[in-house]
C-alpha cells in the first residue's frame, strides 16, 4: 500500500505518495493553484512536454514503448490532437506518470516530472513546491538520521536527461574520452553563461579563495532555474538547434523567469 504525505504549497494541499522507493506528487492537487481553466491533457499535448517525458522514460524505463512514443510525438502540438494520461500510460508503458483510483486517486508524477509541471503553474509555484518538498525530505531524514543534500539532489534532477541528450545528439562515436568530456563541459558552461553570465573557469578565476564551484554557491532559486534550463536545453538539442541559438533562447528565458520571480512579493517570504 502506498504511503502518503501532505505538503502545503501556497495554501494548497499537495499529496505525495511513495511507490517503489520513489516520490510521486499529485498533479491533480497542483492544478488547484492554476488560475483559469487548465487541464493535465493541455500540458500533455504540448510537444516540449512529450519530448521531455520521452527522454525521461528512455533513461529510467527499460520497457518504454518507443514505437508508440514516436507516433505521439509526431502529432503533439497539433490543434486537433488530444492525449489523456490514461492514453499516454497505456500506449507507451510509462512509469513516470500514474493515474490512480481509490483513497489517493488522481494523476501522480515522479518528482522530477512534477517539478517540470510546476513551471506550467508558475515559476513562483515551482519554487514553493521544491522548497516544501525539501522541508519534507529534511524532516524525514531528521527522523531517520540520514544525510540528504537537497542542493545536490536538485542540481541532478535533470542531469541525466541533459547528458543523455548530449550523448545521443552531439557526440559522434569516434570521439575519445577526453573529447567527450569536453563536449559535456562545454554544454554545462552553456547553461552557466545563460544563467550566471560567466563560465565555470571565469568564476574560479574571480573567486580563487572560495571553496566549491559556481553551482555550489548558487541560491535555491538559481538551482531551480538551472534545473529548468537543463530540461529545456535537452529538448532544444533533440530539435537540432545550434549551440548559439540555444544560448540566446536559454538566456532570454532565464532573464524573463528570474525577473518575474524577483518581482513577486510572495517569494520574499521564503525562508
PDB file of C-alpha atoms in Angstrom:
ATOM      1  CA  UNK A   1       0.000   0.000   0.000  1.00  0.00           C
ATOM      2  CA  UNK A   2       1.362   3.420  -0.970  1.00  0.00           C
ATOM      3  CA  UNK A   3       2.360   5.735   1.859  1.00  0.00           C
ATOM      4  CA  UNK A   4       1.109   9.299   1.560  1.00  0.00           C
ATOM      5  CA  UNK A   5       2.324  12.645   2.868  1.00  0.00           C
ATOM      6  CA  UNK A   6       0.843  16.128   2.528  1.00  0.00           C
ATOM      7  CA  UNK A   7       2.730  19.349   1.902  1.00  0.00           C
ATOM      8  CA  UNK A   8       1.215  22.829   1.778  1.00  0.00           C
ATOM      9  CA  UNK A   9       2.232  24.926  -1.218  1.00  0.00           C
ATOM     10  CA  UNK A  10       0.855  28.473  -1.281  1.00  0.00           C
ATOM     11  CA  UNK A  11      -2.197  27.390   0.656  1.00  0.00           C
ATOM     12  CA  UNK A  12      -2.843  24.286  -1.467  1.00  0.00           C
ATOM     13  CA  UNK A  13      -2.521  20.798  -0.024  1.00  0.00           C
ATOM     14  CA  UNK A  14      -0.399  18.609  -2.297  1.00  0.00           C
ATOM     15  CA  UNK A  15      -0.355  14.846  -1.792  1.00  0.00           C
ATOM     16  CA  UNK A  16       2.851  12.853  -2.183  1.00  0.00           C
ATOM     17  CA  UNK A  17       2.856   9.071  -2.320  1.00  0.00           C
ATOM     18  CA  UNK A  18       5.846   6.763  -2.329  1.00  0.00           C
ATOM     19  CA  UNK A  19       5.991   3.842  -4.724  1.00  0.00           C
ATOM     20  CA  UNK A  20       8.999   1.642  -5.398  1.00  0.00           C
ATOM     21  CA  UNK A  21      11.242   3.956  -3.347  1.00  0.00           C
ATOM     22  CA  UNK A  22      10.307   6.994  -5.466  1.00  0.00           C
ATOM     23  CA  UNK A  23       8.209  10.042  -4.604  1.00  0.00           C
ATOM     24  CA  UNK A  24       5.177  10.731  -6.794  1.00  0.00           C
ATOM     25  CA  UNK A  25       3.500  14.141  -6.469  1.00  0.00           C
ATOM     26  CA  UNK A  26      -0.162  14.751  -7.246  1.00  0.00           C
ATOM     27  CA  UNK A  27      -0.570  16.793 -10.432  1.00  0.00           C
ATOM     28  CA  UNK A  28      -4.295  16.833  -9.712  1.00  0.00           C
ATOM     29  CA  UNK A  29      -3.668  18.698  -6.462  1.00  0.00           C
ATOM     30  CA  UNK A  30      -1.195  21.032  -8.158  1.00  0.00           C
ATOM     31  CA  UNK A  31      -3.844  22.088 -10.663  1.00  0.00           C
ATOM     32  CA  UNK A  32      -5.754  23.802  -7.844  1.00  0.00           C
ATOM     33  CA  UNK A  33      -3.086  26.517  -7.873  1.00  0.00           C
ATOM     34  CA  UNK A  34      -3.577  27.323 -11.576  1.00  0.00           C
ATOM     35  CA  UNK A  35      -5.666  30.356 -12.476  1.00  0.00           C
ATOM     36  CA  UNK A  36      -8.305  29.756 -15.151  1.00  0.00           C
ATOM     37  CA  UNK A  37      -9.197  26.542 -16.923  1.00  0.00           C
ATOM     38  CA  UNK A  38      -6.188  24.310 -17.352  1.00  0.00           C
ATOM     39  CA  UNK A  39      -6.019  20.547 -17.588  1.00  0.00           C
ATOM     40  CA  UNK A  40      -3.253  17.962 -17.454  1.00  0.00           C
ATOM     41  CA  UNK A  41      -4.218  16.977 -21.000  1.00  0.00           C
ATOM     42  CA  UNK A  42      -3.351  20.548 -22.122  1.00  0.00           C
ATOM     43  CA  UNK A  43       0.159  20.052 -20.761  1.00  0.00           C
ATOM     44  CA  UNK A  44       0.435  16.579 -22.271  1.00  0.00           C
ATOM     45  CA  UNK A  45      -0.412  17.694 -25.799  1.00  0.00           C
ATOM     46  CA  UNK A  46       2.494  20.160 -25.847  1.00  0.00           C
ATOM     47  CA  UNK A  47       5.404  18.951 -27.962  1.00  0.00           C
ATOM     48  CA  UNK A  48       8.097  20.064 -25.500  1.00  0.00           C
ATOM     49  CA  UNK A  49       6.330  18.136 -22.741  1.00  0.00           C
ATOM     50  CA  UNK A  50       6.209  14.970 -24.850  1.00  0.00           C
ATOM     51  CA  UNK A  51       9.888  15.275 -25.766  1.00  0.00           C
ATOM     52  CA  UNK A  52      10.862  15.771 -22.110  1.00  0.00           C
ATOM     53  CA  UNK A  53       8.775  12.790 -20.972  1.00  0.00           C
ATOM     54  CA  UNK A  54      10.240  10.652 -23.746  1.00  0.00           C
ATOM     55  CA  UNK A  55      13.804  11.445 -22.689  1.00  0.00           C
ATOM     56  CA  UNK A  56      12.993  10.786 -19.017  1.00  0.00           C
ATOM     57  CA  UNK A  57      11.363   7.432 -19.803  1.00  0.00           C
ATOM     58  CA  UNK A  58      14.229   6.400 -22.095  1.00  0.00           C
ATOM     59  CA  UNK A  59      16.637   6.795 -19.178  1.00  0.00           C
ATOM     60  CA  UNK A  60      14.601   5.192 -16.391  1.00  0.00           C
ATOM     61  CA  UNK A  61      12.176   2.835 -18.139  1.00  0.00           C
ATOM     62  CA  UNK A  62      13.603  -0.200 -19.980  1.00  0.00           C
ATOM     63  CA  UNK A  63      10.072  -1.198 -21.086  1.00  0.00           C
ATOM     64  CA  UNK A  64       9.220   2.143 -22.672  1.00  0.00           C
ATOM     65  CA  UNK A  65       7.331   1.738 -25.972  1.00  0.00           C
ATOM     66  CA  UNK A  66       9.357   3.830 -28.430  1.00  0.00           C
ATOM     67  CA  UNK A  67       7.111   2.961 -31.372  1.00  0.00           C
ATOM     68  CA  UNK A  68       4.010   4.434 -29.772  1.00  0.00           C
ATOM     69  CA  UNK A  69       6.055   7.344 -28.441  1.00  0.00           C
ATOM     70  CA  UNK A  70       7.184   8.223 -31.977  1.00  0.00           C
ATOM     71  CA  UNK A  71       3.562   8.286 -33.147  1.00  0.00           C
ATOM     72  CA  UNK A  72       2.506  10.510 -30.247  1.00  0.00           C
ATOM     73  CA  UNK A  73       5.477  12.833 -30.769  1.00  0.00           C
ATOM     74  CA  UNK A  74       4.636  13.281 -34.457  1.00  0.00           C
ATOM     75  CA  UNK A  75       1.154  14.532 -33.551  1.00  0.00           C
ATOM     76  CA  UNK A  76       1.960  16.559 -30.439  1.00  0.00           C
ATOM     77  CA  UNK A  77       1.200  20.245 -30.722  1.00  0.00           C
ATOM     78  CA  UNK A  78      -1.431  19.927 -33.431  1.00  0.00           C
ATOM     79  CA  UNK A  79      -4.648  21.788 -32.630  1.00  0.00           C
ATOM     80  CA  UNK A  80      -6.718  18.679 -33.244  1.00  0.00           C
ATOM     81  CA  UNK A  81      -4.546  16.405 -31.112  1.00  0.00           C
ATOM     82  CA  UNK A  82      -5.700  15.265 -27.684  1.00  0.00           C
ATOM     83  CA  UNK A  83      -3.906  12.987 -25.238  1.00  0.00           C
ATOM     84  CA  UNK A  84      -5.069  11.814 -21.833  1.00  0.00           C
ATOM     85  CA  UNK A  85      -2.907  10.455 -19.036  1.00  0.00           C
ATOM     86  CA  UNK A  86      -4.588   7.070 -19.474  1.00  0.00           C
ATOM     87  CA  UNK A  87      -3.739   7.016 -23.199  1.00  0.00           C
ATOM     88  CA  UNK A  88      -0.130   8.055 -22.527  1.00  0.00           C
ATOM     89  CA  UNK A  89       0.398   5.343 -19.918  1.00  0.00           C
ATOM     90  CA  UNK A  90      -1.321   2.577 -21.887  1.00  0.00           C
ATOM     91  CA  UNK A  91       0.354   3.349 -25.208  1.00  0.00           C
ATOM     92  CA  UNK A  92       3.912   3.994 -24.009  1.00  0.00           C
ATOM     93  CA  UNK A  93       4.009   1.874 -20.852  1.00  0.00           C
ATOM     94  CA  UNK A  94       5.096   4.981 -18.963  1.00  0.00           C
ATOM     95  CA  UNK A  95       6.334   4.684 -15.380  1.00  0.00           C
ATOM     96  CA  UNK A  96       6.848   8.396 -14.740  1.00  0.00           C
ATOM     97  CA  UNK A  97       3.147   9.275 -14.601  1.00  0.00           C
ATOM     98  CA  UNK A  98       0.454   7.251 -12.866  1.00  0.00           C
ATOM     99  CA  UNK A  99      -3.334   7.585 -12.805  1.00  0.00           C
ATOM    100  CA  UNK A 100      -4.627   6.132  -9.534  1.00  0.00           C
ATOM    101  CA  UNK A 101      -8.051   5.392  -8.110  1.00  0.00           C
ATOM    102  CA  UNK A 102      -9.322   4.952  -4.576  1.00  0.00           C
ATOM    103  CA  UNK A 103      -8.394   6.945  -1.496  1.00  0.00           C
ATOM    104  CA  UNK A 104      -5.420   8.639  -3.121  1.00  0.00           C
ATOM    105  CA  UNK A 105      -6.970   8.907  -6.564  1.00  0.00           C
ATOM    106  CA  UNK A 106      -5.781  11.290  -9.247  1.00  0.00           C
ATOM    107  CA  UNK A 107      -2.794  11.803 -11.507  1.00  0.00           C
ATOM    108  CA  UNK A 108       0.630  11.466  -9.896  1.00  0.00           C
ATOM    109  CA  UNK A 109       4.040  12.073 -11.458  1.00  0.00           C
ATOM    110  CA  UNK A 110       7.575  11.245 -10.380  1.00  0.00           C
ATOM    111  CA  UNK A 111       9.050  14.231  -8.532  1.00  0.00           C
ATOM    112  CA  UNK A 112      11.367  15.016 -11.483  1.00  0.00           C
ATOM    113  CA  UNK A 113       8.357  15.358 -13.774  1.00  0.00           C
ATOM    114  CA  UNK A 114       6.174  17.072 -11.170  1.00  0.00           C
ATOM    115  CA  UNK A 115       8.789  19.816 -10.784  1.00  0.00           C
ATOM    116  CA  UNK A 116       8.589  20.404 -14.547  1.00  0.00           C
ATOM    117  CA  UNK A 117       4.796  20.501 -14.365  1.00  0.00           C
ATOM    118  CA  UNK A 118       5.149  23.059 -11.573  1.00  0.00           C
ATOM    119  CA  UNK A 119       6.682  25.530 -14.023  1.00  0.00           C
ATOM    120  CA  UNK A 120       3.471  25.337 -16.042  1.00  0.00           C
ATOM    121  CA  UNK A 121       1.592  26.508 -12.967  1.00  0.00           C
ATOM    122  CA  UNK A 122       4.081  29.351 -12.447  1.00  0.00           C
ATOM    123  CA  UNK A 123       7.769  29.857 -11.707  1.00  0.00           C
ATOM    124  CA  UNK A 124       6.827  31.044  -8.221  1.00  0.00           C
ATOM    125  CA  UNK A 125       4.764  27.921  -7.580  1.00  0.00           C
ATOM    126  CA  UNK A 126       7.648  25.701  -8.659  1.00  0.00           C
ATOM    127  CA  UNK A 127       9.958  27.445  -6.187  1.00  0.00           C
ATOM    128  CA  UNK A 128       7.494  26.911  -3.346  1.00  0.00           C
ATOM    129  CA  UNK A 129       6.834  23.303  -4.384  1.00  0.00           C
ATOM    130  CA  UNK A 130      10.520  22.403  -4.303  1.00  0.00           C
ATOM    131  CA  UNK A 131      11.040  24.327  -1.070  1.00  0.00           C
ATOM    132  CA  UNK A 132       8.235  22.424   0.680  1.00  0.00           C
ATOM    133  CA  UNK A 133       9.434  19.136  -0.811  1.00  0.00           C
ATOM    134  CA  UNK A 134      12.865  19.949   0.614  1.00  0.00           C
ATOM    135  CA  UNK A 135      11.382  20.513   4.057  1.00  0.00           C
ATOM    136  CA  UNK A 136       9.534  17.204   3.873  1.00  0.00           C
ATOM    137  CA  UNK A 137      12.693  15.285   2.968  1.00  0.00           C
ATOM    138  CA  UNK A 138      14.706  17.046   5.654  1.00  0.00           C
ATOM    139  CA  UNK A 139      12.054  16.180   8.259  1.00  0.00           C
ATOM    140  CA  UNK A 140      12.111  12.557   7.142  1.00  0.00           C
ATOM    141  CA  UNK A 141      15.869  12.435   7.279  1.00  0.00           C
ATOM    142  CA  UNK A 142      15.982  14.036  10.714  1.00  0.00           C
ATOM    143  CA  UNK A 143      13.868  11.158  11.928  1.00  0.00           C
ATOM    144  CA  UNK A 144      15.853   8.544  10.044  1.00  0.00           C
ATOM    145  CA  UNK A 145      19.179  10.289  10.673  1.00  0.00           C
ATOM    146  CA  UNK A 146      20.141  10.167   7.007  1.00  0.00           C
ATOM    147  CA  UNK A 147      22.407  12.613   5.199  1.00  0.00           C
ATOM    148  CA  UNK A 148      20.378  14.140   2.371  1.00  0.00           C
ATOM    149  CA  UNK A 149      21.911  17.058   0.473  1.00  0.00           C
ATOM    150  CA  UNK A 150      18.999  18.804  -1.198  1.00  0.00           C
ATOM    151  CA  UNK A 151      21.043  21.204  -3.275  1.00  0.00           C
ATOM    152  CA  UNK A 152      22.940  18.354  -4.935  1.00  0.00           C
ATOM    153  CA  UNK A 153      19.727  16.439  -5.487  1.00  0.00           C
ATOM    154  CA  UNK A 154      18.059  19.454  -7.085  1.00  0.00           C
ATOM    155  CA  UNK A 155      21.056  20.071  -9.316  1.00  0.00           C
ATOM    156  CA  UNK A 156      20.866  16.476 -10.527  1.00  0.00           C
ATOM    157  CA  UNK A 157      17.103  16.421 -11.197  1.00  0.00           C
ATOM    158  CA  UNK A 158      17.621  16.841 -14.939  1.00  0.00           C
ATOM    159  CA  UNK A 159      21.335  15.997 -15.100  1.00  0.00           C
ATOM    160  CA  UNK A 160      20.848  12.532 -16.622  1.00  0.00           C
ATOM    161  CA  UNK A 161      18.277  13.833 -19.087  1.00  0.00           C
ATOM    162  CA  UNK A 162      20.632  16.605 -20.157  1.00  0.00           C
ATOM    163  CA  UNK A 163      23.722  14.397 -20.549  1.00  0.00           C
ATOM    164  CA  UNK A 164      21.696  11.734 -22.353  1.00  0.00           C
ATOM    165  CA  UNK A 165      20.554  14.295 -24.924  1.00  0.00           C
ATOM    166  CA  UNK A 166      24.160  15.444 -25.396  1.00  0.00           C
ATOM    167  CA  UNK A 167      25.390  11.863 -25.824  1.00  0.00           C
ATOM    168  CA  UNK A 168      22.651  10.956 -28.298  1.00  0.00           C
ATOM    169  CA  UNK A 169      22.896  14.066 -30.460  1.00  0.00           C
ATOM    170  CA  UNK A 170      26.238  15.833 -30.061  1.00  0.00           C
ATOM    171  CA  UNK A 171      28.888  13.138 -29.557  1.00  0.00           C
ATOM    172  CA  UNK A 172      29.988  11.110 -32.607  1.00  0.00           C
ATOM    173  CA  UNK A 173      31.028   7.554 -31.780  1.00  0.00           C
ATOM    174  CA  UNK A 174      34.625   8.173 -32.900  1.00  0.00           C
ATOM    175  CA  UNK A 175      35.425  10.727 -30.187  1.00  0.00           C
ATOM    176  CA  UNK A 176      37.846   9.626 -27.479  1.00  0.00           C
ATOM    177  CA  UNK A 177      37.045  10.078 -23.786  1.00  0.00           C
ATOM    178  CA  UNK A 178      38.854  13.409 -23.404  1.00  0.00           C
ATOM    179  CA  UNK A 179      36.901  14.952 -26.271  1.00  0.00           C
ATOM    180  CA  UNK A 180      33.639  13.517 -24.964  1.00  0.00           C
ATOM    181  CA  UNK A 181      34.295  15.136 -21.592  1.00  0.00           C
ATOM    182  CA  UNK A 182      34.983  18.419 -23.376  1.00  0.00           C
ATOM    183  CA  UNK A 183      31.554  18.310 -25.023  1.00  0.00           C
ATOM    184  CA  UNK A 184      29.834  17.709 -21.680  1.00  0.00           C
ATOM    185  CA  UNK A 185      31.792  20.527 -20.024  1.00  0.00           C
ATOM    186  CA  UNK A 186      31.089  22.808 -22.961  1.00  0.00           C
ATOM    187  CA  UNK A 187      27.335  22.262 -22.653  1.00  0.00           C
ATOM    188  CA  UNK A 188      27.492  22.715 -18.876  1.00  0.00           C
ATOM    189  CA  UNK A 189      29.160  26.083 -19.425  1.00  0.00           C
ATOM    190  CA  UNK A 190      26.452  26.998 -21.935  1.00  0.00           C
ATOM    191  CA  UNK A 191      23.981  26.795 -19.042  1.00  0.00           C
ATOM    192  CA  UNK A 192      26.363  28.665 -16.720  1.00  0.00           C
ATOM    193  CA  UNK A 193      26.642  31.556 -19.176  1.00  0.00           C
ATOM    194  CA  UNK A 194      22.881  31.590 -19.837  1.00  0.00           C
ATOM    195  CA  UNK A 195      22.052  31.830 -16.118  1.00  0.00           C
ATOM    196  CA  UNK A 196      25.098  33.298 -14.348  1.00  0.00           C
ATOM    197  CA  UNK A 197      26.676  35.219 -17.222  1.00  0.00           C
ATOM    198  CA  UNK A 198      30.117  33.578 -16.873  1.00  0.00           C
ATOM    199  CA  UNK A 199      31.797  30.213 -17.389  1.00  0.00           C
ATOM    200  CA  UNK A 200      32.922  27.952 -14.558  1.00  0.00           C
ATOM    201  CA  UNK A 201      36.583  28.850 -15.215  1.00  0.00           C
ATOM    202  CA  UNK A 202      35.854  32.587 -15.223  1.00  0.00           C
ATOM    203  CA  UNK A 203      34.077  32.223 -11.883  1.00  0.00           C
ATOM    204  CA  UNK A 204      37.016  30.291 -10.374  1.00  0.00           C
ATOM    205  CA  UNK A 205      39.461  32.949 -11.618  1.00  0.00           C
ATOM    206  CA  UNK A 206      37.356  35.654  -9.963  1.00  0.00           C
ATOM    207  CA  UNK A 207      36.923  33.671  -6.726  1.00  0.00           C
ATOM    208  CA  UNK A 208      40.266  31.889  -6.135  1.00  0.00           C
ATOM    209  CA  UNK A 209      39.812  31.643  -2.360  1.00  0.00           C
ATOM    210  CA  UNK A 210      36.277  30.260  -2.410  1.00  0.00           C
ATOM    211  CA  UNK A 211      35.673  26.562  -1.774  1.00  0.00           C
ATOM    212  CA  UNK A 212      33.396  24.834  -4.267  1.00  0.00           C
ATOM    213  CA  UNK A 213      32.304  25.951  -7.714  1.00  0.00           C
ATOM    214  CA  UNK A 214      29.809  28.358  -9.241  1.00  0.00           C
ATOM    215  CA  UNK A 215      26.915  25.953  -8.781  1.00  0.00           C
ATOM    216  CA  UNK A 216      27.816  25.130  -5.187  1.00  0.00           C
ATOM    217  CA  UNK A 217      27.417  28.843  -4.412  1.00  0.00           C
ATOM    218  CA  UNK A 218      24.094  29.186  -6.244  1.00  0.00           C
ATOM    219  CA  UNK A 219      20.886  30.062  -4.411  1.00  0.00           C
ATOM    220  CA  UNK A 220      17.953  27.652  -4.358  1.00  0.00           C
ATOM    221  CA  UNK A 221      16.168  29.943  -6.830  1.00  0.00           C
ATOM    222  CA  UNK A 222      19.107  29.757  -9.236  1.00  0.00           C
ATOM    223  CA  UNK A 223      19.287  25.973  -8.861  1.00  0.00           C
ATOM    224  CA  UNK A 224      15.596  25.700  -9.725  1.00  0.00           C
ATOM    225  CA  UNK A 225      16.125  27.720 -12.882  1.00  0.00           C
ATOM    226  CA  UNK A 226      19.283  25.752 -13.707  1.00  0.00           C
ATOM    227  CA  UNK A 227      17.231  22.564 -13.495  1.00  0.00           C
ATOM    228  CA  UNK A 228      14.654  24.125 -15.781  1.00  0.00           C
ATOM    229  CA  UNK A 229      17.319  25.236 -18.290  1.00  0.00           C
ATOM    230  CA  UNK A 230      18.790  21.718 -18.366  1.00  0.00           C
ATOM    231  CA  UNK A 231      15.362  20.386 -19.276  1.00  0.00           C
ATOM    232  CA  UNK A 232      14.829  22.994 -21.993  1.00  0.00           C
ATOM    233  CA  UNK A 233      18.342  22.578 -23.403  1.00  0.00           C
ATOM    234  CA  UNK A 234      17.861  18.817 -23.729  1.00  0.00           C
ATOM    235  CA  UNK A 235      14.717  19.484 -25.783  1.00  0.00           C
ATOM    236  CA  UNK A 236      16.492  22.109 -27.922  1.00  0.00           C
ATOM    237  CA  UNK A 237      19.341  19.636 -28.552  1.00  0.00           C
ATOM    238  CA  UNK A 238      16.842  16.976 -29.617  1.00  0.00           C
ATOM    239  CA  UNK A 239      15.365  19.527 -32.029  1.00  0.00           C
ATOM    240  CA  UNK A 240      18.779  20.033 -33.629  1.00  0.00           C
ATOM    241  CA  UNK A 241      19.233  23.691 -32.699  1.00  0.00           C
ATOM    242  CA  UNK A 242      22.711  25.216 -32.932  1.00  0.00           C
ATOM    243  CA  UNK A 243      24.504  25.994 -29.682  1.00  0.00           C
ATOM    244  CA  UNK A 244      24.491  29.738 -30.389  1.00  0.00           C
ATOM    245  CA  UNK A 245      20.728  29.657 -30.941  1.00  0.00           C
ATOM    246  CA  UNK A 246      20.195  27.674 -27.754  1.00  0.00           C
ATOM    247  CA  UNK A 247      22.319  30.082 -25.709  1.00  0.00           C
ATOM    248  CA  UNK A 248      20.255  33.081 -26.803  1.00  0.00           C
ATOM    249  CA  UNK A 249      16.975  31.299 -26.065  1.00  0.00           C
ATOM    250  CA  UNK A 250      18.098  29.995 -22.683  1.00  0.00           C
ATOM    251  CA  UNK A 251      19.472  33.376 -21.603  1.00  0.00           C
ATOM    252  CA  UNK A 252      16.234  35.112 -22.608  1.00  0.00           C
ATOM    253  CA  UNK A 253      14.178  32.541 -20.715  1.00  0.00           C
ATOM    254  CA  UNK A 254      16.408  32.798 -17.619  1.00  0.00           C
ATOM    255  CA  UNK A 255      16.154  36.601 -17.560  1.00  0.00           C
ATOM    256  CA  UNK A 256      12.398  36.633 -18.088  1.00  0.00           C
ATOM    257  CA  UNK A 257      11.649  33.993 -15.467  1.00  0.00           C
ATOM    258  CA  UNK A 258      14.059  35.387 -12.878  1.00  0.00           C
ATOM    259  CA  UNK A 259      12.642  38.908 -13.271  1.00  0.00           C
ATOM    260  CA  UNK A 260       9.117  37.577 -12.809  1.00  0.00           C
ATOM    261  CA  UNK A 261      10.182  35.671  -9.722  1.00  0.00           C
ATOM    262  CA  UNK A 262      12.142  38.506  -8.135  1.00  0.00           C
ATOM    263  CA  UNK A 263       9.276  40.983  -8.540  1.00  0.00           C
ATOM    264  CA  UNK A 264       6.945  38.644  -6.657  1.00  0.00           C
ATOM    265  CA  UNK A 265       6.148  39.812  -3.156  1.00  0.00           C
ATOM    266  CA  UNK A 266       5.388  36.251  -2.106  1.00  0.00           C
ATOM    267  CA  UNK A 267       8.845  34.918  -2.930  1.00  0.00           C
ATOM    268  CA  UNK A 268      10.366  37.220  -0.305  1.00  0.00           C
ATOM    269  CA  UNK A 269       8.561  35.181   2.333  1.00  0.00           C
ATOM    270  CA  UNK A 270      10.618  32.077   1.535  1.00  0.00           C
ATOM    271  CA  UNK A 271      12.919  31.138   4.363  1.00  0.00           C
TER     272      UNK A 271
END
